[in-house]
Amino acid sequence: MTMDKDNITLLLLSLLSALFLLAYLFPKPKSTNNNNNKGRKFKHTQSTANANNPTTCYTNEQVSKHNTRTDCWIIVKDKVYDVTSYVEEHPGGDAILNNAGRDSTQGFYGPQHATRVFDMVDEFYIGDLKN
């Protein structure tokens, strides 16, 4: 069989599909010890909400002040996340900064994100958006 351009393209697409399938079927396990961040370069941000401490609420104005690479908060579905420690590790590069200090719900739920991002985001939760 000769490898013409169409066969090579088909082979590459097949390999790429197989890699995505493997990543979906065998996701990276979550660490049960928050002090053990092997393989992760971002720090764990503890939620401020618990039974004795009600959830902290932030206004849009407060969140809007955190709009840089070194101080980056985002809003997703009326929840506020401090993702500063993840900015440099974001697989999409600076795309995470497109909505820094603002609502990022639409971008967050875009097709570019793998399903594990929905589990990861909880680590950066710091409070709710005050309506």
PDB file of C-alpha atoms in Angstrom, residues 1-2 4-5 17 19 26 29 34 36 46 62 69 75 82 94 98 105-106 108 120 122-124 128 130:
ATOM      1  CA  MET A   1       0.000   0.000   0.000  1.00  0.00           C
ATOM      2  CA  THR A   2       1.388   3.373  -0.944  1.00  0.00           C
ATOM      3  CA  ASP A   4      -0.499   9.093  -0.459  1.00  0.00           C
ATOM      4  CA  LYS A   5      -1.608  12.368   1.087  1.00  0.00           C
ATOM      5  CA  SER A  17      -9.077  10.147  17.703  1.00  0.00           C
ATOM      6  CA  LEU A  19      -5.558   9.511  21.787  1.00  0.00           C
ATOM      7  CA  PHE A  26      -8.424   6.863  31.410  1.00  0.00           C
ATOM      8  CA  PRO A  29      -6.675  10.425  38.755  1.00  0.00           C
ATOM      9  CA  ASN A  34      -4.158  18.306  48.623  1.00  0.00           C
ATOM     10  CA  ASN A  36       0.609  16.226  47.170  1.00  0.00           C
ATOM     11  CA  GLN A  46      -9.384  26.245  49.579  1.00  0.00           C
ATOM     12  CA  GLN A  62     -14.734  43.560  42.999  1.00  0.00           C
ATOM     13  CA  ARG A  69      -1.928  37.502  34.485  1.00  0.00           C
ATOM     14  CA  ILE A  75     -16.904  34.110  36.974  1.00  0.00           C
ATOM     15  CA  ASP A  82      -9.233  32.703  41.552  1.00  0.00           C
ATOM     16  CA  ASP A  94      -3.545  33.255  27.172  1.00  0.00           C
ATOM     17  CA  ASN A  98      -9.751  36.863  27.583  1.00  0.00           C
ATOM     18  CA  THR A 105     -19.155  31.085  31.455  1.00  0.00           C
ATOM     19  CA  GLN A 106     -19.481  30.952  27.666  1.00  0.00           C
ATOM     20  CA  PHE A 108     -15.571  27.848  29.964  1.00  0.00           C
ATOM     21  CA  MET A 120     -10.609  20.951  38.296  1.00  0.00           C
ATOM     22  CA  ASP A 122     -13.711  23.472  42.081  1.00  0.00           C
ATOM     23  CA  GLU A 123     -10.147  23.761  43.357  1.00  0.00           C
ATOM     24  CA  PHE A 124     -10.157  27.473  42.509  1.00  0.00           C
ATOM     25  CA  ASP A 128     -20.308  33.477  44.788  1.00  0.00           C
ATOM     26  CA  LYS A 130     -23.443  38.910  44.543  1.00  0.00           C
TER      27      LYS A 130
END
